[in-house]
Amino acid sequence: MSSTTAELRVELSSTAPSTGVSLLGLSKTFSIGRRSVTALADTELRTEQGEFLALLGPSGCGKSTILRILAGLETPTTGLALVDRQTPAELRRLHQLGIAFQDSALLPWRSVIANIRLPLEVAGVREDPGQIADLIKLVGLEGFERARPDQLSGGMRQRVSIARALVVKPSVLLLDEPFGALDEMTRQRLNGELLRIWTEKPATTLMVTHGIAEAIFLADTVAVMSPRPGRIVEVVPIDLPRPRTVDIMRTPEFHAYHDQLSELLFGRGGAVAGAE
């Protein structure tokens, strides 16, 4: 570990009680040809271990960049990112990280069982008896164990992707709009399924989303981001009871959160707040 990283970890542990997602002075600049693009600037965020955090913001604000940094797929230009007080590299080394993207990225020649098993094979971890069968039951794919991806609907492929993310028994779950490409009806149904799965397999979770209702329905905390360069402009705790069902989306409390987040994103005039 570099001396700079060590100093930042000391500073973080001494200034914040966070045990979940911890972003300290996080910045990321990309080089595109001869110009530089700042995706994130001095981003600060802290949650507690076991929380479900939703990152909400306009396209291009750096939501997925944060997720990719936490996944160890990008390195920050400055600052530090930890989850459960561990670096992305530590989480990956300990097989504590589960990731699901908008594209299910299933291997087309592998069955449902074989796709779910893949992270165990890559990590060299032995499969527990009944482990994959239990996950298939958890995500509601019993009867499709031997099916290939081209024999599954989009929603079913995303269920396989979620099961694959859970197979290493992660303490941290990163979700990058896993249902973003699905129709609204399927998306709502899978959000309910995701909540059920998360309740049975709890983990510190970060989900990237463009959907205000989706963020409120799923999350304990919603962090709203500004347009690029991305910063956290507001952190909104969602004080709605669990377990949640779709009925909660019709309550005055839910609509009040929706109005609050809409105003943070769009302002009273309807334009994205802070947009150029």
Short mmCIF file of C-alpha atoms in Angstrom, two decimals:
data_model
loop_
_atom_site.label_atom_id
_atom_site.label_comp_id
_atom_site.label_asym_id
_atom_site.label_seq_id
_atom_site.Cartn_x
_atom_site.Cartn_y
_atom_site.Cartn_z
CA MET A 1 0.00 0.00 0.00
CA SER A 2 1.40 3.44 -0.93
CA SER A 3 2.10 6.02 1.78
CA THR A 4 -0.55 8.31 0.24
CA THR A 5 -3.20 5.58 0.41
CA ALA A 6 -2.19 4.72 3.98
CA GLU A 7 -2.47 8.36 5.02
CA LEU A 8 -5.90 8.66 3.43
CA ARG A 9 -7.10 5.50 5.20
CA VAL A 10 -5.95 6.92 8.54
CA GLU A 11 -7.72 10.20 7.79
CA LEU A 12 -10.92 8.39 6.80
CA SER A 13 -10.97 6.16 9.87
CA SER A 14 -10.32 9.11 12.16
CA THR A 15 -12.91 11.48 10.66
CA ALA A 16 -15.83 9.23 9.72
CA PRO A 17 -17.70 6.44 11.49
CA SER A 18 -18.56 4.87 8.15
CA THR A 19 -18.38 1.11 7.93
CA GLY A 20 -20.08 0.78 4.53
CA VAL A 21 -19.31 2.73 1.36
CA SER A 22 -16.65 5.37 2.05
CA LEU A 23 -15.56 7.84 -0.61
CA LEU A 24 -13.01 10.42 0.49
CA GLY A 25 -12.03 13.21 -1.88
CA LEU A 26 -12.64 10.90 -4.84
CA SER A 27 -11.80 12.35 -8.25
CA LYS A 28 -11.40 10.76 -11.67
CA THR A 29 -10.08 12.35 -14.86
CA PHE A 30 -10.01 10.52 -18.18
CA SER A 31 -7.76 11.36 -21.10
CA ILE A 32 -9.62 11.36 -24.42
CA GLY A 33 -7.21 12.10 -27.22
CA ARG A 34 -5.53 15.40 -26.37
CA ARG A 35 -8.13 16.55 -23.88
CA SER A 36 -9.00 15.59 -20.35
CA VAL A 37 -12.51 14.97 -19.01
CA THR A 38 -13.17 15.17 -15.28
CA ALA A 39 -15.83 12.60 -14.47
CA LEU A 40 -15.71 13.01 -10.67
CA ALA A 41 -14.46 15.89 -8.51
CA ASP A 42 -13.91 15.76 -4.75
CA THR A 43 -16.69 13.23 -4.19
CA GLU A 44 -17.52 12.50 -0.55
CA LEU A 45 -19.93 9.81 0.65
CA ARG A 46 -20.30 7.60 3.71
CA THR A 47 -22.82 4.87 4.51
CA GLU A 48 -22.99 2.10 7.09
CA GLN A 49 -22.25 -1.58 6.63
CA GLY A 50 -25.22 -3.55 5.33
CA GLU A 51 -27.00 -0.52 3.86
CA PHE A 52 -28.56 -0.47 0.41
CA LEU A 53 -27.32 2.70 -1.29
CA ALA A 54 -28.73 4.00 -4.58
CA LEU A 55 -26.68 6.42 -6.70
CA LEU A 56 -29.07 8.66 -8.63
CA GLY A 57 -28.15 11.28 -11.19
CA PRO A 58 -28.22 12.37 -14.82
CA SER A 59 -26.42 10.46 -17.56
CA GLY A 60 -22.68 11.09 -17.61
CA CYS A 61 -22.47 12.29 -14.01
CA GLY A 62 -20.02 9.59 -12.91
CA LYS A 63 -22.32 7.08 -11.20
CA SER A 64 -20.90 4.11 -13.06
CA THR A 65 -17.38 5.48 -12.64
CA ILE A 66 -17.82 5.28 -8.86
CA LEU A 67 -19.09 1.72 -9.16
CA ARG A 68 -16.18 0.75 -11.41
CA ILE A 69 -13.70 2.24 -8.94
CA LEU A 70 -15.29 0.30 -6.09
CA ALA A 71 -15.14 -2.83 -8.26
CA GLY A 72 -11.44 -2.31 -8.90
CA LEU A 73 -12.05 -1.83 -12.64
CA GLU A 74 -10.86 1.80 -12.56
CA THR A 75 -8.38 3.62 -10.33
CA PRO A 76 -9.16 7.07 -8.92
CA THR A 77 -7.06 10.03 -9.96
CA THR A 78 -7.13 11.28 -6.37
CA GLY A 79 -8.86 10.19 -3.19
CA LEU A 80 -9.84 6.88 -1.68
CA ALA A 81 -12.71 4.40 -2.05
CA LEU A 82 -13.44 1.73 0.55
CA VAL A 83 -16.32 -0.62 1.26
CA ASP A 84 -16.65 -2.22 4.68
CA ARG A 85 -13.24 -0.61 5.43
CA GLN A 86 -11.55 -2.62 2.68
CA THR A 87 -10.06 -1.49 -0.61
CA PRO A 88 -11.43 -2.88 -3.88
CA ALA A 89 -8.26 -4.96 -4.26
CA GLU A 90 -8.76 -6.48 -0.81
CA LEU A 91 -12.41 -7.25 -1.54
CA ARG A 92 -11.51 -8.97 -4.80
CA ARG A 93 -8.68 -10.96 -3.21
CA LEU A 94 -11.00 -12.19 -0.47
CA HIS A 95 -13.80 -12.96 -2.98
CA GLN A 96 -16.14 -10.62 -1.12
CA LEU A 97 -17.34 -8.70 -4.17
CA GLY A 98 -20.39 -9.50 -6.29
CA ILE A 99 -21.12 -7.44 -9.43
CA ALA A 100 -24.04 -7.33 -11.87
CA PHE A 101 -24.22 -5.01 -14.88
CA GLN A 102 -27.01 -3.91 -17.22
CA ASP A 103 -25.72 -6.42 -19.75
CA SER A 104 -25.99 -9.85 -18.15
CA ALA A 105 -22.78 -10.86 -19.98
CA LEU A 106 -23.58 -14.57 -19.77
CA LEU A 107 -21.43 -16.99 -21.73
CA PRO A 108 -23.72 -18.18 -24.55
CA TRP A 109 -22.42 -21.76 -24.63
CA ARG A 110 -22.89 -22.28 -20.89
CA SER A 111 -26.06 -23.39 -19.15
CA VAL A 112 -27.65 -21.47 -16.27
CA ILE A 113 -25.83 -23.70 -13.80
CA ALA A 114 -22.47 -23.30 -15.55
CA ASN A 115 -22.81 -19.51 -15.82
CA ILE A 116 -23.59 -19.19 -12.12
CA ARG A 117 -20.66 -21.47 -11.27
CA LEU A 118 -18.15 -19.43 -13.31
CA PRO A 119 -16.92 -17.06 -10.54
CA LEU A 120 -16.13 -20.04 -8.32
CA GLU A 121 -14.06 -21.59 -11.10
CA VAL A 122 -12.18 -18.34 -11.74
CA ALA A 123 -11.51 -17.84 -8.02
CA GLY A 124 -10.54 -21.47 -7.46
CA VAL A 125 -13.17 -21.79 -4.75
CA ARG A 126 -14.88 -25.11 -4.11
CA GLU A 127 -18.63 -25.20 -4.58
CA ASP A 128 -20.64 -26.09 -1.48
CA PRO A 129 -23.11 -28.98 -1.85
CA GLY A 130 -26.43 -27.63 -3.08
CA GLN A 131 -25.10 -24.07 -3.31
CA ILE A 132 -26.02 -23.39 -6.93
CA ALA A 133 -29.33 -25.22 -6.66
CA ASP A 134 -30.21 -22.98 -3.71
CA LEU A 135 -29.34 -19.86 -5.72
CA ILE A 136 -31.40 -21.03 -8.68
CA LYS A 137 -34.34 -21.49 -6.34
CA LEU A 138 -33.67 -18.09 -4.74
CA VAL A 139 -33.87 -16.26 -8.10
CA GLY A 140 -36.86 -18.28 -9.31
CA LEU A 141 -35.24 -20.25 -12.14
CA GLU A 142 -36.07 -23.80 -11.11
CA GLY A 143 -36.69 -25.86 -14.22
CA PHE A 144 -34.24 -23.80 -16.31
CA GLU A 145 -31.02 -25.17 -14.89
CA ARG A 146 -29.82 -26.58 -18.23
CA ALA A 147 -31.07 -23.72 -20.42
CA ARG A 148 -28.62 -21.59 -22.38
CA PRO A 149 -28.89 -17.76 -22.42
CA ASP A 150 -30.53 -17.68 -25.86
CA GLN A 151 -33.35 -19.80 -24.43
CA LEU A 152 -34.09 -17.27 -21.66
CA SER A 153 -35.96 -13.97 -21.60
CA GLY A 154 -34.12 -10.75 -20.74
CA GLY A 155 -35.48 -10.82 -17.21
CA MET A 156 -34.43 -14.43 -16.72
CA ARG A 157 -30.91 -13.65 -17.94
CA GLN A 158 -30.66 -10.88 -15.36
CA ARG A 159 -31.78 -13.33 -12.67
CA VAL A 160 -28.87 -15.55 -13.68
CA SER A 161 -26.58 -12.52 -13.47
CA ILE A 162 -27.77 -11.76 -9.92
CA ALA A 163 -27.29 -15.39 -8.89
CA ARG A 164 -23.79 -15.36 -10.39
CA ALA A 165 -22.98 -12.21 -8.37
CA LEU A 166 -24.14 -13.98 -5.19
CA VAL A 167 -22.36 -17.30 -5.72
CA VAL A 168 -19.15 -16.17 -3.98
CA LYS A 169 -21.23 -15.20 -0.91
CA PRO A 170 -20.18 -11.56 -1.16
CA SER A 171 -20.28 -9.05 1.66
CA VAL A 172 -20.44 -6.28 -0.96
CA LEU A 173 -22.82 -6.15 -3.93
CA LEU A 174 -22.42 -3.66 -6.80
CA LEU A 175 -25.31 -3.29 -9.25
CA ASP A 176 -24.99 -1.12 -12.36
CA GLU A 177 -28.56 -0.69 -13.60
CA PRO A 178 -29.10 -4.45 -13.81
CA PHE A 179 -32.70 -4.02 -14.97
CA GLY A 180 -32.22 -0.85 -17.03
CA ALA A 181 -32.74 -2.52 -20.41
CA LEU A 182 -35.97 -4.26 -19.41
CA ASP A 183 -39.56 -3.13 -19.91
CA GLU A 184 -41.21 -1.33 -17.00
CA MET A 185 -43.45 -4.23 -15.95
CA THR A 186 -40.55 -6.70 -15.83
CA ARG A 187 -38.37 -4.14 -14.10
CA GLN A 188 -40.87 -3.55 -11.31
CA ARG A 189 -41.32 -7.28 -10.78
CA LEU A 190 -37.56 -7.87 -10.63
CA ASN A 191 -37.07 -4.97 -8.23
CA GLY A 192 -39.41 -6.76 -5.86
CA GLU A 193 -37.46 -9.97 -6.39
CA LEU A 194 -34.18 -8.14 -5.78
CA LEU A 195 -35.46 -6.83 -2.45
CA ARG A 196 -36.49 -10.33 -1.43
CA ILE A 197 -33.09 -11.72 -2.43
CA TRP A 198 -31.23 -8.89 -0.67
CA THR A 199 -33.23 -9.57 2.51
CA GLU A 200 -32.24 -13.25 2.41
CA LYS A 201 -28.61 -12.57 1.36
CA PRO A 202 -27.77 -9.23 3.01
CA ALA A 203 -24.74 -7.29 1.81
CA THR A 204 -23.48 -3.73 1.70
CA THR A 205 -24.98 -2.72 -1.63
CA LEU A 206 -24.49 0.10 -4.13
CA MET A 207 -26.87 0.35 -7.06
CA VAL A 208 -26.56 2.79 -9.95
CA THR A 209 -29.90 3.91 -11.35
CA HIS A 210 -31.64 6.63 -13.38
CA GLY A 211 -34.99 5.72 -11.84
CA ILE A 212 -36.27 7.84 -8.96
CA ALA A 213 -39.03 5.40 -7.98
CA GLU A 214 -36.62 2.46 -8.26
CA ALA A 215 -34.12 4.20 -5.96
CA ILE A 216 -36.76 4.96 -3.32
CA PHE A 217 -38.28 1.49 -3.46
CA LEU A 218 -34.98 -0.35 -3.05
CA ALA A 219 -32.66 1.81 -1.00
CA ASP A 220 -31.99 2.75 2.60
CA THR A 221 -30.16 5.83 1.32
CA VAL A 222 -30.25 7.71 -1.99
CA ALA A 223 -27.22 9.81 -2.95
CA VAL A 224 -28.04 12.41 -5.63
CA MET A 225 -25.23 13.43 -7.98
CA SER A 226 -24.66 16.61 -9.96
CA PRO A 227 -23.96 16.71 -13.71
CA ARG A 228 -20.33 16.22 -14.72
CA PRO A 229 -18.00 16.66 -12.98
CA GLY A 230 -19.94 14.47 -10.60
CA ARG A 231 -20.27 15.33 -6.93
CA ILE A 232 -22.70 14.19 -4.25
CA VAL A 233 -25.12 17.09 -3.84
CA GLU A 234 -27.51 15.49 -1.33
CA VAL A 235 -27.81 12.29 0.68
CA VAL A 236 -31.45 11.37 1.39
CA PRO A 237 -32.22 8.65 3.97
CA ILE A 238 -35.32 6.66 2.96
CA ASP A 239 -37.34 6.07 6.10
CA LEU A 240 -39.84 3.57 4.74
CA PRO A 241 -40.59 0.28 6.52
CA ARG A 242 -39.24 -3.07 5.33
CA PRO A 243 -40.20 -5.47 3.91
CA ARG A 244 -41.49 -3.28 1.07
CA THR A 245 -44.05 -4.22 -1.56
CA VAL A 246 -45.29 -2.30 -4.59
CA ASP A 247 -48.16 -1.01 -2.45
CA ILE A 248 -45.73 1.34 -0.73
CA MET A 249 -45.30 3.20 -4.02
CA ARG A 250 -48.86 4.52 -3.66
CA THR A 251 -48.34 6.04 -0.21
CA PRO A 252 -48.02 9.79 0.52
CA GLU A 253 -44.60 9.16 2.07
CA PHE A 254 -43.29 7.55 -1.11
CA HIS A 255 -44.60 10.42 -3.23
CA ALA A 256 -43.02 12.96 -0.88
CA TYR A 257 -39.61 11.32 -1.40
CA HIS A 258 -40.26 11.26 -5.16
CA ASP A 259 -41.00 14.99 -5.16
CA GLN A 260 -37.92 15.74 -3.05
CA LEU A 261 -35.58 13.78 -5.33
CA SER A 262 -37.20 15.17 -8.48
CA GLU A 263 -36.57 18.71 -7.27
CA LEU A 264 -32.95 17.88 -6.45
CA LEU A 265 -32.45 16.43 -9.93
CA PHE A 266 -34.52 18.78 -12.06
CA GLY A 267 -35.21 21.85 -9.94
CA ARG A 268 -38.54 23.59 -9.95
CA GLY A 269 -38.12 24.61 -13.57
CA GLY A 270 -37.79 21.06 -14.87
CA ALA A 271 -34.17 21.25 -16.06
CA VAL A 272 -31.47 19.09 -14.52
CA ALA A 273 -30.16 21.03 -11.54
CA GLY A 274 -26.72 22.42 -12.24
CA ALA A 275 -26.79 21.44 -15.92
CA GLU A 276 -24.95 23.69 -18.36
#
